[in-house]
Every structure is written in structure tokens, then in C-alpha cells.
Amino acid sequence: MSPLERAEANFAWKLVLPTIAVLSLLILYPLLYNIYLSFFDVQLNGDKAFVGLGNYTKLLANPDYYSAIGTTALYLLGTVVGTTLLGLAMALLLKDPFPGRGLVNAAIMLPYVAPVISVVFGWQFLFDPISGVFNYLMVDVLHIWTERVNLIGDPDSALGVVILFDIWKHAPIAYMLILSKLVSIPRDQYEAASIDGYGPVGRFFHVTLPELHFVLATVILLRLIWNLNRFEDVYLLAPNVQTLPIFTYYQAFTGVIDQGLAAATSVIQLGVLCVFIWFYIKKVMKW
Amino acid sequence: MASISLKNIVKNYGKTSVVKNIDLEIEDGEFVVLVGPSGCGKSTTLRMIAGLEQASSGDIVIGDKVMNDIEPQHRNIAMVFQNYALYPHKSVRENIVFALRRLKVDEQELQRRLVEISEMLQLEELLDRKPADLSGGQRQRVAMGRAIIRDADVFLFDEPLSNLDAKLRGHMRTEIGKIHNKFGRTSVYVTHDQIEAMTLADKVVVLHDGYIAQAGTPMEIYLDPVNIFVAQFIGSPSMNIVDATLHNDYLQLGEHKLPRNKLSAVSFDDEIPSEGQPVKVGIRPDFFNDKKYFTQSDSSFIFEAMTIELVEPMGFDKEVLFNLAGASIKARLDLRSDVKRGEKLDLLIDLSRVLLFDTNSELRL
């Protein structure tokens, strides 16, 4: 390194130092403290007793933990596939300009920008077994069901509702990301493909899909990362659906409070998340 | 192989009319070049033949089939795009054989044609690369290969050389000519470059403002343009246009009197325009000669002692500027002429090459 380069590097460090300091305080310290906690039995009064890997063995012996992993896997699969496909479908449908496209776009974005708490109450009301419009439609109007069902009250069907809710709320972001790429695909590639004898289906698979590859991978991975940690949507709509973040919450803050165990859960989750992020950076963004 | 016939083709975008009325017959195996300035409707016409645009009215017939409502993928045409439009995710090999895959051409035949085409276009080394790793000239060759590997009825070229540098453009122009001679397919070629038009075409179609200004062989267009637009568009440097006055026996061009009976025969067969009528005179720079090196004939006229204001040596030839009847005139002389700026020169011209145009309509007289 020449003296000039060294001086420049020193200057760069000075510039990023404040950011690093703030990030360390807000992110690195809690993170490391969480890992530290996961090796202790933590009392509410603050007393800690070192238990080594005790929390982890206890966690891995708990059948509820595996059930939470299963629920999370279903939740991730349903929401990621659902939002991606719905976003892709909407983007393909609304790609070409038409009168009123701005309004339609705004309407599509609404669920994404609306506050969670208000739309959650809306959904709970929709699926209410007594006065909800969904049961009214299924039982009284369409006569598909013979009796009213509490979809949110029953943990099995509640997972479905939670997945639907997430697709409804987050498909708009997939839509926006996919659309922005879709409109940038050069028109002459479609023209060349049709001259080469390919109809709409062939053009989709040979021109559109390869061009969308990167943005689709981005959407899928971002959705995986976000939804692995998703708490508020699930907990507010149906607290009986135990995905991993909610399982952790129950461990840490309700009933027999066990913060050490909860810390161990989130450390494992962090590990999984790191794998996702590594995959995203290496394979998708190809850094 | 197929002929193409365009019947009263009109194309409007909203209230803007791009192609106003085009009527054109293209014979089987003919190489037709559509040429004209930007916005004359040449690309739109080509895209309508391809089926990428729909004509607002009129009929497009390829072979004996009316194509108006037929999608591009069912027209059996091949096309080279201005920006090449290669598939960025496919290798050069897959780009070239993409259409054959759709046609389910048998693998052996496909490989045979791939080898033939890639040898012809010198693409053998590049087959496994992606378009992003190719130079402009290489991409152009891949786009050519993608078109000619097919057994298409019609080849369409949309300004295929406009993104290449001058040297490469000249080279590829020759290649396209050779390829056409080899395959003899009906071809329609759009360009704004009049050299490409002159060198490649069996028939040049000059478009102006949505109409066909003139269609004919390159030499017809060059020697016998129907109006000032065509006269100035074709030929480089472009034709000199000077104001003059027509009299019973002579043409008054500044202080020069050009004998009328020697002027281009078509102009004065029967009707003699009235005495003193203003006209525009067109003379190509190429038709001026240095008197020293050329023998005179009956139809020669000499502009004596013209003061040369500027000399632009081009190598084999040189362009000189002088003043004639108040206009700055360009003449192209060959390398023997060693005239310098400020010197006086006798310039000789064949009167049969002097064209007259109506001052108002700008049509040939």
C-alpha cells in the first residue's frame, strides 16, 4: 500500500466509524448478549446460572419445538410460493399500459401499506363464525357448508388463514419488484422470438422467465428471510398458530418464563437465517 | 421463396400518419432496399411485412397468402434487428438454432446447418459464448446467422449495420451481398445509408414522408431521379441545386448560357416551357471534370475560369468548391487534377447530365 492509499484507507475508516459504532450498539451488542444468554439459566430477578448446552438439549428434546418447525415450514412454503405466483400473475397481467393503471396499482399496494393491526381486525371480523361475511357466504348464500366454522379458532385451519393473509398483504411487494423488471425487458427480444416462430407461451419461457430469474430469486429469498422472523401478522391474527418466532415468544415471556431457552431458540433461528443470507449473497447476487 | 406485394398500405398511430400510402411489388428472389430519412416510414413498413405492426388499412401479401391477420410466428420470415435482439441468456449456438428447435428440425440436420452457417460467418470459435461477451461486429454476425440458418420465405433487415463502425460496416455490407447471391432469397432491407442502398439493391425504394418517392434500379435512381428530394438523397456528396432561368434557346445559369438543345433529352421532347421561366438546375458533383484531362464531345459545356474556393483531398479524388450563379457548388475531380485553393480552373460537364426541376413542385422537367 502506498502512503497515499494508506491515508485514503484511514480516512475511509474515520468516515464509517460512527455508523459502525451505532450499529454495534444497536445490533451487535444485543446479538452477542443473546448468544451469551443461551448458555445460562436466567432467573427473572436477573440471576444467571451457567448451564452450557443445557438449553439446547432441552430445546431439542421438546416435541413442541419440532411442531413449531413444521408449522414454520408450512407457513414459509405457502406464503413464499403464494406471494411469488400471485405477484408474477398480477405483474404479467398489468404490464402493458391501460387507462386507470395508476389507480389499479394504488389499489394493489393498499394491503401492503395498511397498518397490520387494522387489517388484522378486519380479517378476524370477516372469518368470525357468528357474524362474519365468509361464513354467511359459505353457509347461507352458497350452501357449500352446512354449518358455521371457526376458521381462526381452530389451529389447523388458522394456519391456512394466516398464510392467505400473508399472501394478500405481501403479494404487492412481489408484484412491484417483478413488474419493475418486466417492463425493462427489451421489446425486440419478444419480437425476435415471435419471428423465430414462438407463440406467447414459448416467449414466456424463453424470454420472460430467464430475464426474471434474478428478481424471482430475490423475491423468494427476501420473503423467506422476512417470514422466518414474521411475528406480528401471525400473533395478532391467530395466536394459536405457533411458528418459531411465536414459540420463542411464549418461551420467553409467558407461563413458565425461560429466557435462556428462548435465547437458544433464536440463536438457532439466527443460524438458519445466516445460511439463507449467505445463499442469497453468494448464489443470487453473485458477489 | 416468395414474392411480396403491398397494396395501399396505411399506418396511423392515433392521429399521426406514419405510412400514408404504399403500393409495392417485390418479386421472388429480389433484393429491395427501402431507404429514406428518419421518420419516412421505412422501418414501419418493414415491421408491417414482419407482422410486428398491423397496417391500419391495405393488404400485405406474401407468396399468394394475405398476411394481414397472421401472427409473425406463422409468417415464415427471418429478420435481422437493428440492435440485434439476441437472447442474452442463451449461448451463440442456441441463439442461432433457436428457430430450428421450434421447428423440431432433426438434430443431425440442425448440426449440419449450424456448422455451415458458423463457418460462413466465422462464428466457430464463439459458439459457446454469451452475447454479452461479444463485440458489436460479432453480435451482428450472430444475428445474421440466426436469420439465414432458417428456410424462411423472406429475409427482413432493419438497419442491420447502423451500429457498426465504418470499416466493419463496409465489410458486412459485402458479406450480406454475398449471402444474398448464395441463397437468392427475397429480401427487404431498410437503411438510411444510401451507399448500402446503391450497392445491395436490385431495386431501391426511396421513401419520403410516408409515400414512395421513387422506386427503381440503383442506376435509375441515381441518373434519373424524379424530384429534388430523391436527387439529393441519393449520391454523395449530394447533388448541387442552383436557381436558373429557362429561355427559348438556352438556359441562363448565372453568367453562363447553356445551349438548350443539348440538355437532357427527356426534358424538352415536346412542350417548351415559356420564355423566362425560373427553374432549378441539378448537377451531381461527380459529373464535373477538369478540362485538362478530358476530351470534349458535342454535348460538353465548359465553365471557364471558375475560382476554386476550397480543396478537400480525399485520396483518390478531391472535392473542390466554387461559386456558380450565387450558389456554392461542389465538384469531384480525380487525383490527376492538382488545382490549389484560389486558382482558376476550367470545368467541363456533359450537358445530358444536367437535370432540370420545377421551382415550385420540385419535380423533374
XYZ file of C-alpha atoms in Angstrom:
652
model
C 0.000 0.000 0.000
C 1.401 3.369 -0.974
C 1.305 6.190 1.617
C -1.470 7.844 -0.394
C -3.583 4.692 -0.380
C -2.953 4.262 3.339
C -4.068 7.810 4.039
C -7.164 7.230 1.977
C -7.960 3.998 3.813
C -7.542 5.770 7.178
C -9.858 8.494 6.047
C -12.421 5.931 4.935
C -12.315 4.254 8.331
C -12.950 7.598 10.006
C -15.966 8.142 7.786
C -17.610 4.798 8.531
C -16.681 4.719 12.226
C -19.836 6.456 13.537
C -22.033 4.052 11.586
C -20.129 1.066 12.863
C -20.399 2.386 16.437
C -24.166 2.882 16.257
C -24.756 -0.451 14.534
C -22.607 -2.231 17.093
C -24.575 -0.728 19.937
C -27.982 -1.477 18.435
C -27.362 -4.782 16.697
C -24.078 -6.406 17.604
C -24.402 -5.998 21.380
C -27.934 -7.487 21.684
C -26.958 -10.229 19.285
C -23.876 -11.242 21.231
C -25.725 -10.864 24.530
C -28.445 -13.185 23.173
C -25.866 -15.827 22.288
C -24.350 -15.373 25.746
C -27.746 -15.768 27.421
C -28.448 -19.007 25.560
C -25.810 -20.730 27.706
C -27.430 -19.679 31.017
C -30.449 -20.456 33.098
C -31.861 -16.968 33.562
C -33.984 -16.025 36.557
C -36.474 -13.171 36.438
C -34.544 -11.278 39.108
C -31.522 -11.308 36.826
C -29.613 -14.213 38.420
C -27.867 -16.387 35.887
C -26.509 -19.876 36.222
C -24.251 -21.300 33.543
C -25.742 -24.452 32.060
C -23.549 -24.930 28.994
C -25.515 -26.529 26.184
C -28.321 -27.384 28.594
C -30.804 -25.036 26.986
C -30.084 -26.552 23.578
C -30.521 -30.144 24.686
C -33.720 -29.190 26.476
C -34.989 -27.466 23.388
C -34.145 -30.327 21.061
C -35.969 -32.729 23.397
C -39.154 -30.638 23.311
C -41.733 -32.018 20.837
C -43.420 -28.586 20.669
C -40.226 -27.234 19.132
C -40.426 -29.687 16.249
C -44.095 -28.927 15.801
C -43.189 -25.230 15.580
C -40.544 -26.043 12.966
C -43.163 -27.959 10.965
C -45.656 -25.091 11.203
C -42.957 -22.625 10.149
C -42.003 -24.780 7.171
C -45.649 -24.928 6.003
C -46.053 -21.216 6.619
C -42.905 -20.404 4.619
C -43.827 -22.716 1.764
C -47.379 -21.414 1.478
C -46.561 -17.734 1.780
C -43.445 -17.711 -0.423
C -44.999 -19.725 -3.246
C -48.284 -17.840 -2.920
C -46.883 -14.318 -2.943
C -44.435 -15.075 -5.744
C -47.027 -16.655 -8.036
C -49.699 -14.046 -7.295
C -47.186 -11.206 -7.733
C -45.972 -12.702 -11.019
C -49.516 -13.199 -12.291
C -50.526 -9.633 -11.447
C -47.355 -8.213 -12.984
C -47.862 -10.140 -16.238
C -51.487 -9.054 -16.381
C -50.831 -5.382 -15.684
C -47.577 -4.997 -17.631
C -48.987 -3.124 -20.602
C -50.277 0.397 -20.009
C -54.046 0.871 -19.917
C -56.280 3.735 -18.778
C -56.568 3.741 -14.979
C -53.414 1.686 -14.407
C -52.274 4.141 -11.721
C -55.477 3.581 -9.731
C -55.225 -0.182 -10.060
C -51.601 -0.048 -8.924
C -52.582 2.024 -5.889
C -55.371 -0.440 -5.042
C -52.947 -3.364 -5.293
C -50.470 -1.651 -2.997
C -53.081 -0.855 -0.322
C -52.814 -4.089 1.711
C -49.055 -3.662 1.858
C -49.147 -0.124 3.223
C -52.151 -0.534 5.549
C -51.246 -0.898 9.278
C -51.191 -4.554 10.325
C -53.374 -4.109 13.379
C -56.283 -2.568 11.478
C -56.349 -5.142 8.685
C -55.984 -7.980 11.189
C -59.182 -6.875 12.914
C -60.825 -6.690 9.509
C -59.824 -10.268 8.711
C -60.889 -11.572 12.125
C -64.258 -9.984 11.535
C -64.525 -11.496 8.024
C -63.923 -15.013 9.373
C -65.968 -14.619 12.549
C -68.149 -17.762 12.901
C -71.267 -15.846 14.064
C -71.315 -12.535 12.243
C -68.507 -12.939 9.649
C -69.294 -12.481 5.983
C -67.249 -15.539 4.994
C -69.399 -17.990 6.943
C -72.526 -16.162 5.806
C -71.463 -16.682 2.167
C -70.449 -20.320 2.583
C -73.474 -21.393 4.665
C -76.390 -19.061 3.943
C -75.797 -17.901 0.389
C -73.855 -20.582 -1.455
C -74.847 -23.525 0.794
C -71.413 -25.094 0.357
C -71.084 -25.747 4.089
C -73.885 -26.981 6.272
C -72.624 -25.440 9.480
C -70.576 -22.449 10.524
C -66.874 -22.999 11.140
C -64.447 -21.083 13.330
C -61.565 -20.975 10.862
C -59.306 -18.832 13.007
C -60.166 -20.562 16.287
C -59.094 -23.984 15.021
C -55.252 -24.086 14.897
C -55.264 -26.341 11.805
C -57.364 -24.102 9.609
C -55.949 -20.977 11.266
C -52.579 -21.706 9.613
C -54.342 -21.558 6.250
C -55.944 -18.219 7.106
C -52.598 -16.854 8.306
C -50.958 -17.950 5.034
C -53.774 -16.387 2.983
C -53.455 -13.186 4.991
C -49.725 -13.016 4.340
C -50.173 -13.647 0.612
C -52.822 -10.930 0.452
C -50.651 -8.497 2.370
C -47.286 -9.157 0.764
C -48.042 -10.105 -2.845
C -47.943 -6.366 -3.696
C -44.225 -6.122 -2.926
C -43.538 -9.182 -5.103
C -45.736 -7.585 -7.757
C -43.787 -4.314 -7.678
C -40.373 -5.995 -7.808
C -41.349 -8.315 -10.658
C -43.157 -5.588 -12.593
C -40.175 -3.246 -12.471
C -38.025 -5.918 -14.126
C -40.760 -7.000 -16.515
C -41.185 -3.565 -18.069
C -37.437 -3.276 -18.637
C -37.191 -6.374 -20.862
C -36.406 -5.054 -24.364
C -39.368 -5.392 -26.688
C -37.234 -6.525 -29.603
C -36.434 -9.778 -27.785
C -40.108 -10.666 -27.845
C -40.251 -9.616 -31.461
C -37.225 -11.740 -32.346
C -38.778 -14.728 -30.576
C -42.053 -14.359 -32.449
C -40.166 -14.040 -35.747
C -38.341 -17.229 -34.706
C -41.720 -18.917 -34.553
C -42.560 -18.816 -30.851
C -46.065 -18.016 -29.615
C -46.962 -16.381 -26.262
C -46.117 -19.486 -24.188
C -42.745 -20.025 -25.867
C -41.934 -16.345 -25.478
C -42.772 -16.516 -21.765
C -40.448 -19.442 -21.147
C -37.595 -18.323 -23.420
C -37.610 -14.557 -22.948
C -39.593 -13.512 -19.862
C -38.621 -16.243 -17.424
C -34.830 -16.107 -17.990
C -34.966 -12.332 -17.590
C -36.983 -12.652 -14.372
C -34.687 -15.295 -12.915
C -32.742 -12.863 -10.757
C -35.705 -10.875 -9.482
C -37.714 -14.043 -8.755
C -34.822 -15.464 -6.760
C -34.572 -12.170 -4.896
C -38.289 -12.143 -4.112
C -38.231 -15.733 -2.889
C -35.199 -15.290 -0.658
C -36.341 -11.977 0.775
C -39.732 -13.455 1.543
C -38.079 -16.471 3.214
C -35.904 -14.235 5.363
C -38.741 -11.900 6.308
C -41.245 -14.632 7.047
C -38.865 -16.756 9.087
C -38.925 -13.866 11.560
C -42.522 -12.794 10.984
C -44.214 -12.244 14.344
C -46.857 -9.548 14.405
C -49.055 -10.725 11.498
C -49.305 -14.255 12.815
C -49.613 -13.434 16.510
C -52.214 -10.734 16.052
C -54.394 -12.665 13.625
C -54.193 -16.138 15.148
C -52.104 -16.512 18.336
C -52.781 -20.254 18.243
C -50.548 -20.722 15.194
C -47.122 -21.451 16.648
C -44.438 -20.573 14.148
C -40.895 -20.323 15.523
C -40.947 -16.610 16.481
C -44.210 -17.148 18.373
C -42.906 -20.301 20.028
C -39.884 -18.269 21.163
C -42.139 -15.522 22.474
C -44.206 -17.973 24.522
C -40.999 -19.466 25.938
C -39.528 -16.124 26.879
C -42.434 -14.078 28.090
C -45.415 -16.241 29.067
C -46.246 -19.038 31.536
C -43.033 -20.532 32.898
C -40.704 -17.864 31.680
C -37.446 -19.308 30.354
C -35.351 -16.632 28.736
C -32.322 -18.858 28.363
C -34.322 -21.366 26.359
C -35.847 -18.597 24.272
C -32.367 -17.244 23.581
C -31.246 -20.689 22.439
C -34.240 -20.867 20.059
C -33.409 -17.540 18.500
C -29.726 -18.444 18.184
C -30.676 -21.494 16.125
C -33.037 -19.358 14.087
C -30.257 -16.852 13.532
C -28.063 -19.663 12.248
C -30.689 -20.721 9.721
C -31.170 -17.110 8.701
C -27.426 -16.698 8.179
C -27.458 -19.665 5.812
C -30.269 -18.034 3.830
C -28.423 -14.736 3.668
C -25.191 -16.407 2.655
C -27.032 -18.247 -0.102
C -28.674 -15.018 -1.219
C -25.432 -13.080 -1.418
C -23.355 -15.848 -2.974
C -25.766 -17.510 -5.348
C -28.345 -14.868 -6.194
C -26.482 -11.594 -6.055
C -23.268 -13.413 -7.058
C -20.955 -11.183 -5.026
C -39.201 -18.272 -51.505
C -41.964 -15.822 -52.136
C -42.935 -12.570 -53.711
C -44.294 -9.766 -51.572
C -46.973 -7.366 -52.506
C -48.016 -4.313 -50.515
C -51.350 -2.872 -51.576
C -52.345 0.612 -50.434
C -50.700 0.178 -47.061
C -51.522 2.865 -44.492
C -50.324 3.043 -40.903
C -51.628 5.562 -38.392
C -50.657 5.925 -34.750
C -53.608 7.757 -33.273
C -53.860 10.883 -35.349
C -50.306 10.682 -36.680
C -49.977 9.094 -40.068
C -46.614 7.385 -40.496
C -47.173 5.424 -43.682
C -49.615 7.261 -45.902
C -49.990 5.030 -48.904
C -47.543 2.439 -50.069
C -48.024 0.258 -53.110
C -45.105 -2.021 -53.865
C -44.454 -5.264 -55.700
C -41.389 -7.277 -54.692
C -40.504 -10.184 -56.905
C -39.422 -13.609 -55.754
C -35.684 -13.501 -55.010
C -35.419 -9.762 -55.369
C -33.304 -7.655 -53.001
C -35.255 -4.495 -52.258
C -33.835 -1.661 -50.179
C -36.164 0.795 -48.504
C -34.253 3.982 -47.982
C -35.160 7.410 -46.675
C -34.556 9.885 -43.877
C -35.695 9.269 -40.265
C -39.448 9.226 -39.909
C -40.172 8.438 -43.559
C -41.974 5.212 -42.603
C -39.391 2.712 -43.858
C -38.987 0.770 -40.609
C -42.730 0.791 -40.003
C -43.270 -0.663 -43.472
C -40.751 -3.425 -42.773
C -42.362 -4.174 -39.414
C -45.725 -4.472 -41.100
C -44.286 -7.045 -43.514
C -42.919 -8.896 -40.470
C -46.257 -8.689 -38.692
C -44.813 -6.791 -35.734
C -47.134 -3.898 -36.587
C -50.594 -4.111 -38.048
C -51.451 -1.995 -41.060
C -54.313 0.434 -40.460
C -55.562 -0.392 -43.933
C -54.395 -2.132 -47.087
C -53.230 -5.677 -47.815
C -49.906 -7.412 -47.276
C -49.487 -10.481 -49.453
C -46.532 -12.863 -49.128
C -46.460 -15.579 -51.768
C -50.140 -15.930 -52.524
C -51.323 -15.564 -48.942
C -52.884 -12.423 -47.458
C -50.975 -11.906 -44.208
C -52.945 -9.065 -42.611
C -54.212 -11.079 -39.630
C -51.430 -13.639 -39.390
C -49.096 -13.512 -36.380
C -45.347 -13.074 -37.043
C -44.598 -16.594 -35.812
C -46.731 -18.024 -38.623
C -45.355 -15.951 -41.491
C -42.131 -17.917 -42.057
C -39.918 -14.869 -42.195
C -36.462 -14.217 -40.793
C -35.358 -10.833 -39.553
C -32.169 -9.071 -38.501
C -32.852 -6.331 -35.967
C -31.069 -3.026 -35.654
C -29.990 -3.800 -32.077
C -29.601 -7.494 -32.962
C -32.093 -8.577 -30.246
C -30.010 -11.604 -29.293
C -31.274 -13.679 -26.374
C -28.871 -12.687 -23.577
C -29.320 -15.908 -21.605
C -28.596 -18.228 -24.495
C -25.207 -19.090 -25.957
C -24.353 -18.068 -29.505
C -25.092 -21.643 -30.573
C -28.562 -21.638 -29.003
C -29.304 -18.179 -30.371
C -28.601 -19.382 -33.881
C -30.565 -22.624 -33.721
C -33.445 -21.235 -31.654
C -35.882 -21.158 -34.567
C -34.855 -24.639 -35.715
C -35.588 -26.006 -32.221
C -39.103 -24.646 -32.520
C -39.481 -26.348 -35.906
C -38.236 -29.610 -34.332
C -35.572 -29.944 -37.014
C -33.800 -33.258 -36.641
C -30.592 -32.974 -34.583
C -28.208 -34.103 -37.345
C -29.629 -31.655 -39.871
C -29.539 -28.928 -37.226
C -25.852 -29.564 -36.523
C -25.058 -29.664 -40.236
C -26.654 -26.278 -40.802
C -25.064 -24.838 -37.667
C -21.610 -25.870 -38.897
C -22.280 -24.473 -42.376
C -23.565 -21.121 -41.098
C -20.940 -20.694 -38.394
C -18.177 -21.369 -40.914
C -19.658 -18.923 -43.378
C -19.892 -16.204 -40.731
C -16.683 -17.182 -38.896
C -18.520 -17.910 -35.676
C -16.986 -21.339 -34.920
C -14.864 -20.033 -32.059
C -17.716 -18.114 -30.477
C -20.454 -20.741 -30.298
C -20.247 -21.263 -26.537
C -20.108 -17.589 -25.602
C -22.963 -15.447 -24.401
C -23.957 -12.335 -26.384
C -22.648 -10.079 -23.595
C -19.127 -11.396 -24.259
C -19.173 -10.484 -27.960
C -18.123 -7.329 -29.792
C -20.636 -5.362 -31.849
C -19.483 -6.911 -35.098
C -19.645 -10.429 -33.668
C -23.177 -9.841 -32.362
C -24.158 -8.616 -35.784
C -22.864 -11.831 -37.339
C -24.762 -13.938 -34.813
C -27.943 -12.036 -35.678
C -27.253 -12.734 -39.353
C -26.663 -16.395 -38.609
C -29.890 -16.665 -36.661
C -31.751 -15.346 -39.694
C -30.084 -17.232 -42.532
C -29.966 -20.662 -40.867
C -33.698 -20.871 -41.440
C -35.521 -21.860 -44.549
C -37.519 -18.643 -44.443
C -39.530 -17.306 -47.368
C -38.458 -13.746 -46.780
C -35.468 -12.078 -45.127
C -36.025 -8.737 -43.468
C -33.204 -6.429 -42.401
C -33.903 -3.436 -40.172
C -30.843 -1.155 -40.421
C -28.602 -4.103 -39.555
C -25.304 -2.249 -39.979
C -26.096 1.092 -38.386
C -24.428 0.198 -35.067
C -21.100 -0.802 -36.614
C -18.072 1.363 -37.284
C -17.429 2.432 -40.871
C -14.860 -0.232 -41.729
C -16.867 -3.127 -40.340
C -19.999 -1.763 -41.980
C -18.342 -1.894 -45.384
C -17.159 -5.444 -44.740
C -20.546 -6.721 -43.563
C -22.257 -4.970 -46.465
C -20.190 -7.074 -48.822
C -20.971 -10.198 -46.784
C -24.699 -9.536 -46.952
C -24.395 -9.114 -50.715
C -22.550 -12.437 -50.973
C -25.089 -14.213 -48.781
C -27.917 -12.928 -50.927
C -26.163 -14.120 -54.077
C -25.711 -17.548 -52.499
C -29.234 -18.082 -51.180
C -31.182 -15.804 -53.511
C -33.981 -15.223 -51.006
C -36.488 -12.425 -51.287
C -35.036 -9.710 -49.076
C -36.265 -6.382 -47.814
C -33.587 -4.174 -46.329
C -34.192 -0.914 -44.506
C -31.443 1.671 -44.231
C -30.855 5.387 -44.196
C -27.443 4.833 -45.751
C -27.606 5.470 -49.463
C -24.371 3.578 -50.125
C -25.922 0.393 -48.716
C -28.967 1.083 -50.859
C -26.948 1.564 -54.037
C -24.605 -1.390 -53.537
C -27.015 -4.063 -52.331
C -30.275 -3.419 -54.079
C -31.849 -4.899 -57.142
C -34.478 -2.297 -56.546
C -34.202 0.847 -54.447
C -37.366 2.300 -52.973
C -36.915 5.872 -51.765
C -39.492 6.780 -49.138
C -40.354 10.315 -48.186
C -42.911 11.335 -45.598
C -44.918 8.107 -45.766
C -45.014 7.844 -49.546
C -42.830 6.158 -52.138
C -40.946 8.984 -53.819
C -39.376 6.684 -56.405
C -38.703 3.004 -56.966
C -36.210 1.696 -59.489
C -32.796 0.162 -60.038
C -29.943 1.938 -58.237
C -28.733 3.488 -61.520
C -32.209 4.711 -62.445
C -32.490 6.401 -59.090
C -29.026 7.892 -59.421
C -29.200 9.087 -63.017
C -32.872 9.708 -63.377
C -34.365 10.975 -60.114
C -37.995 12.088 -60.301
C -37.658 15.048 -57.942
C -35.167 17.131 -55.987
C -35.696 15.073 -52.805
C -34.597 11.817 -54.462
C -31.841 13.608 -56.402
C -30.321 15.000 -53.220
C -30.916 11.970 -51.024
C -29.081 9.528 -53.277
C -25.474 10.258 -54.168
C -22.617 11.504 -52.028
C -21.701 14.323 -51.979
C -25.268 15.257 -52.729
C -26.420 16.894 -55.947
C -25.831 20.622 -56.395
C -29.080 22.543 -56.879
C -28.867 26.046 -58.449
C -31.537 28.557 -59.476
C -31.560 29.337 -63.195
C -33.826 30.811 -65.879
C -35.045 28.989 -68.945
C -35.072 30.802 -72.314
C -36.094 29.705 -75.785
C -32.608 28.689 -76.903
C -30.607 28.471 -73.751
C -30.552 28.018 -70.009
C -29.275 31.068 -68.129
C -27.155 29.842 -65.223
C -25.581 32.923 -63.650
C -23.499 34.445 -66.426
C -23.378 31.121 -68.308
C -25.658 30.273 -71.208
C -26.135 26.512 -71.630
C -27.442 25.579 -75.123
C -30.886 24.176 -74.679
C -30.911 21.583 -77.438
C -28.030 19.707 -75.784
C -29.695 19.433 -72.381
C -31.075 16.139 -71.210
C -33.444 14.945 -73.921
C -36.374 13.960 -71.748
C -36.765 17.498 -70.541
C -37.710 19.065 -73.851
C -39.275 16.496 -76.065
C -42.477 18.265 -76.910
C -43.664 21.072 -74.730
C -41.358 24.047 -74.436
C -41.866 25.935 -71.202
C -42.440 29.639 -71.555
C -39.608 32.088 -72.061
C -38.023 33.355 -68.846
C -39.382 30.610 -66.607
C -37.353 30.124 -63.404
C -36.138 26.541 -62.899
C -33.855 24.676 -60.555
C -30.816 23.017 -62.069
C -29.322 19.873 -60.591
C -25.734 18.769 -61.308
C -24.021 15.915 -59.496
C -20.513 16.737 -58.189
C -19.328 13.533 -59.877
C -20.119 14.861 -63.354
C -17.728 17.822 -63.261
C -14.349 17.157 -64.828
C -11.086 19.027 -65.044
C -10.994 20.152 -68.693
C -7.265 19.432 -68.945
C -7.781 15.699 -68.659
C -10.977 15.138 -70.583
C -11.723 15.291 -74.283
C -14.715 17.364 -75.232
C -17.670 16.000 -77.106
C -20.713 17.561 -78.774
C -22.637 17.722 -75.572
C -19.805 19.154 -73.462
C -20.078 22.534 -71.830
C -17.215 24.363 -70.183
C -17.487 26.597 -67.146
C -14.411 28.715 -67.806
C -12.033 30.035 -65.156
C -14.006 29.145 -62.073
C -12.266 30.340 -58.905
C -11.686 27.387 -56.582
C -12.557 28.403 -53.024
C -11.724 25.203 -51.205
C -9.988 21.902 -51.980
C -10.760 18.785 -49.908
C -8.395 15.964 -50.905
C -9.946 12.513 -50.255
C -7.131 10.366 -51.587
C -8.122 9.084 -54.985
C -10.411 12.020 -55.626
C -10.751 15.556 -54.318
C -13.772 17.710 -53.730
C -13.499 21.345 -54.779
C -15.866 24.207 -54.028
C -16.586 27.089 -56.358
C -19.273 29.693 -56.829
C -21.828 29.394 -59.619
C -24.819 31.677 -60.063
C -24.629 32.733 -56.435
C -24.569 29.200 -55.065
C -21.668 27.267 -53.603
C -21.074 24.260 -55.869
C -19.176 21.102 -55.125
C -17.303 19.188 -57.820
C -15.494 15.884 -57.541
C -12.266 15.640 -59.528
C -9.893 12.717 -59.828
C -6.357 12.639 -58.463
C -4.682 13.958 -61.644
C -6.108 17.390 -61.046
C -3.683 19.358 -58.874
C -5.676 22.562 -58.501
C -4.966 24.710 -55.422
C -7.202 26.967 -53.418
C -7.637 30.362 -55.108
C -6.602 29.128 -58.556
C -8.823 29.304 -61.603
C -9.969 26.127 -63.294
C -11.924 25.230 -66.425
C -14.586 22.696 -65.543
C -16.182 20.508 -68.149
C -19.597 18.940 -67.929
C -21.724 16.714 -70.129
C -24.969 18.622 -70.724
C -27.005 15.411 -70.870
C -26.211 15.018 -67.146
C -27.727 18.367 -66.225
C -31.193 17.895 -64.738
C -33.955 20.498 -64.561
C -36.591 20.686 -61.860
C -39.726 22.754 -61.471
C -39.149 25.533 -58.941
C -42.442 25.007 -57.114
C -43.251 21.297 -57.305
C -39.540 20.322 -57.363
C -40.450 17.618 -59.884
C -38.230 16.809 -62.866
C -38.949 18.735 -66.047
